[in-house]
Amino acid sequence: TSSPGKAAETSTIGSFRAVLESADGAVYPLDRPYVIGRYPLGDDAVRNATASPIVVHNDNQISRVHAYVSIDHGAVYVRDAFTTGGTFIAAPGAKDWTRIGTTPTELAPEWSLRIGEQILTYHAENRP
């Protein structure tokens, strides 16, 4: 199974270029919803092509379908998919992570999302 590569370009949300970036450098443009997990291809949103998968390998703390990322009116939201391991967010430099539930929770720019050992950071920058 192949791992996701870097996106060639970033996308825009309003007047921002916005991406989720993993610690290993994979970049996911925030121009669409995502389903994150060990087997997100099993989720209806991915099968129906209304969301893209982010596959996380080799982490038993992560459920097959673990979390959802969506965009609404330029804001990025994340929600847990009823997992036992949980989905967490944190501000830049924070030592503690906040567990979120199944209700969409806004992810502020430069905040990070953690599921298992996987951390994705939301980067948004003003366009020139």
mmCIF file with all atom_site columns, N, CA and C in Angstrom, residues 1-3 5-6 10 18 24 29 36 39 44 60 72 90 94 108 118 127:
data_model
loop_
_atom_site.group_PDB
_atom_site.id
_atom_site.type_symbol
_atom_site.label_atom_id
_atom_site.label_alt_id
_atom_site.label_comp_id
_atom_site.label_asym_id
_atom_site.label_entity_id
_atom_site.label_seq_id
_atom_site.pdbx_PDB_ins_code
_atom_site.Cartn_x
_atom_site.Cartn_y
_atom_site.Cartn_z
_atom_site.occupancy
_atom_site.B_iso_or_equiv
_atom_site.pdbx_formal_charge
_atom_site.auth_seq_id
_atom_site.auth_comp_id
_atom_site.auth_asym_id
_atom_site.auth_atom_id
_atom_site.pdbx_PDB_model_num
ATOM 1  N N  . THR A 1 1   ? 0.853   -1.181 0.000  1.00 0.00 ? 1   THR A N  1
ATOM 2  C CA . THR A 1 1   ? 0.000   0.000  0.000  1.00 0.00 ? 1   THR A CA 1
ATOM 3  C C  . THR A 1 1   ? 0.889   1.231  0.000  1.00 0.00 ? 1   THR A C  1
ATOM 4  N N  . SER A 1 2   ? 0.559   2.182  -0.812 1.00 0.00 ? 2   SER A N  1
ATOM 5  C CA . SER A 1 2   ? 1.398   3.369  -0.923 1.00 0.00 ? 2   SER A CA 1
ATOM 6  C C  . SER A 1 2   ? 0.956   4.422  0.072  1.00 0.00 ? 2   SER A C  1
ATOM 7  N N  . SER A 1 3   ? 1.886   5.275  0.463  1.00 0.00 ? 3   SER A N  1
ATOM 8  C CA . SER A 1 3   ? 1.550   6.363  1.374  1.00 0.00 ? 3   SER A CA 1
ATOM 9  C C  . SER A 1 3   ? 1.304   7.614  0.547  1.00 0.00 ? 3   SER A C  1
ATOM 10 N N  . GLY A 1 5   ? 1.503   11.222 -1.060 1.00 0.00 ? 5   GLY A N  1
ATOM 11 C CA . GLY A 1 5   ? 2.628   12.090 -1.388 1.00 0.00 ? 5   GLY A CA 1
ATOM 12 C C  . GLY A 1 5   ? 2.275   13.543 -1.167 1.00 0.00 ? 5   GLY A C  1
ATOM 13 N N  . LYS A 1 6   ? 3.223   14.370 -1.449 1.00 0.00 ? 6   LYS A N  1
ATOM 14 C CA . LYS A 1 6   ? 2.982   15.807 -1.296 1.00 0.00 ? 6   LYS A CA 1
ATOM 15 C C  . LYS A 1 6   ? 2.119   16.321 -2.439 1.00 0.00 ? 6   LYS A C  1
ATOM 16 N N  . THR A 1 10  ? -1.234  24.139 -3.229 1.00 0.00 ? 10  THR A N  1
ATOM 17 C CA . THR A 1 10  ? -2.212  24.278 -2.163 1.00 0.00 ? 10  THR A CA 1
ATOM 18 C C  . THR A 1 10  ? -3.467  24.898 -2.735 1.00 0.00 ? 10  THR A C  1
ATOM 19 N N  . ALA A 1 18  ? -4.713  27.010 2.189  1.00 0.00 ? 18  ALA A N  1
ATOM 20 C CA . ALA A 1 18  ? -4.876  26.212 3.394  1.00 0.00 ? 18  ALA A CA 1
ATOM 21 C C  . ALA A 1 18  ? -4.578  24.749 3.125  1.00 0.00 ? 18  ALA A C  1
ATOM 22 N N  . ASP A 1 24  ? 5.516   13.952 8.532  1.00 0.00 ? 24  ASP A N  1
ATOM 23 C CA . ASP A 1 24  ? 6.417   13.402 7.509  1.00 0.00 ? 24  ASP A CA 1
ATOM 24 C C  . ASP A 1 24  ? 6.390   14.206 6.212  1.00 0.00 ? 24  ASP A C  1
ATOM 25 N N  . PRO A 1 29  ? -4.490  19.460 0.584  1.00 0.00 ? 29  PRO A N  1
ATOM 26 C CA . PRO A 1 29  ? -5.136  20.762 0.362  1.00 0.00 ? 29  PRO A CA 1
ATOM 27 C C  . PRO A 1 29  ? -6.541  20.781 0.948  1.00 0.00 ? 29  PRO A C  1
ATOM 28 N N  . ILE A 1 36  ? -10.244 10.258 7.762  1.00 0.00 ? 36  ILE A N  1
ATOM 29 C CA . ILE A 1 36  ? -8.932  9.797  8.220  1.00 0.00 ? 36  ILE A CA 1
ATOM 30 C C  . ILE A 1 36  ? -9.104  8.471  8.957  1.00 0.00 ? 36  ILE A C  1
ATOM 31 N N  . TYR A 1 39  ? -8.530  2.515  7.362  1.00 0.00 ? 39  TYR A N  1
ATOM 32 C CA . TYR A 1 39  ? -9.213  2.083  6.140  1.00 0.00 ? 39  TYR A CA 1
ATOM 33 C C  . TYR A 1 39  ? -10.374 3.036  5.833  1.00 0.00 ? 39  TYR A C  1
ATOM 34 N N  . ASP A 1 44  ? -18.722 5.657  3.521  1.00 0.00 ? 44  ASP A N  1
ATOM 35 C CA . ASP A 1 44  ? -19.612 6.026  2.417  1.00 0.00 ? 44  ASP A CA 1
ATOM 36 C C  . ASP A 1 44  ? -19.171 7.305  1.712  1.00 0.00 ? 44  ASP A C  1
ATOM 37 N N  . ASN A 1 60  ? -2.187  0.912  15.625 1.00 0.00 ? 60  ASN A N  1
ATOM 38 C CA . ASN A 1 60  ? -3.342  0.174  16.119 1.00 0.00 ? 60  ASN A CA 1
ATOM 39 C C  . ASN A 1 60  ? -4.273  1.019  16.977 1.00 0.00 ? 60  ASN A C  1
ATOM 40 N N  . ASP A 1 72  ? -16.431 24.578 5.972  1.00 0.00 ? 72  ASP A N  1
ATOM 41 C CA . ASP A 1 72  ? -17.727 25.238 5.871  1.00 0.00 ? 72  ASP A CA 1
ATOM 42 C C  . ASP A 1 72  ? -17.509 26.745 5.978  1.00 0.00 ? 72  ASP A C  1
ATOM 43 N N  . ALA A 1 90  ? -4.978  20.672 19.522 1.00 0.00 ? 90  ALA A N  1
ATOM 44 C CA . ALA A 1 90  ? -4.144  21.480 20.416 1.00 0.00 ? 90  ALA A CA 1
ATOM 45 C C  . ALA A 1 90  ? -3.675  22.735 19.705 1.00 0.00 ? 90  ALA A C  1
ATOM 46 N N  . ALA A 1 94  ? 1.118   24.034 22.663 1.00 0.00 ? 94  ALA A N  1
ATOM 47 C CA . ALA A 1 94  ? 0.422   23.528 23.850 1.00 0.00 ? 94  ALA A CA 1
ATOM 48 C C  . ALA A 1 94  ? 0.967   22.157 24.238 1.00 0.00 ? 94  ALA A C  1
ATOM 49 N N  . ALA A 1 108 ? -8.581  25.860 14.426 1.00 0.00 ? 108 ALA A N  1
ATOM 50 C CA . ALA A 1 108 ? -8.039  27.176 14.092 1.00 0.00 ? 108 ALA A CA 1
ATOM 51 C C  . ALA A 1 108 ? -6.726  27.028 13.322 1.00 0.00 ? 108 ALA A C  1
ATOM 52 N N  . GLN A 1 118 ? -0.486  9.963  14.846 1.00 0.00 ? 118 GLN A N  1
ATOM 53 C CA . GLN A 1 118 ? -0.518  10.829 13.666 1.00 0.00 ? 118 GLN A CA 1
ATOM 54 C C  . GLN A 1 118 ? -0.927  12.248 14.054 1.00 0.00 ? 118 GLN A C  1
ATOM 55 N N  . ARG A 1 127 ? -2.753  35.199 1.096  1.00 0.00 ? 127 ARG A N  1
ATOM 56 C CA . ARG A 1 127 ? -2.248  35.241 -0.291 1.00 0.00 ? 127 ARG A CA 1
ATOM 57 C C  . ARG A 1 127 ? -1.797  36.645 -0.591 1.00 0.00 ? 127 ARG A C  1
#
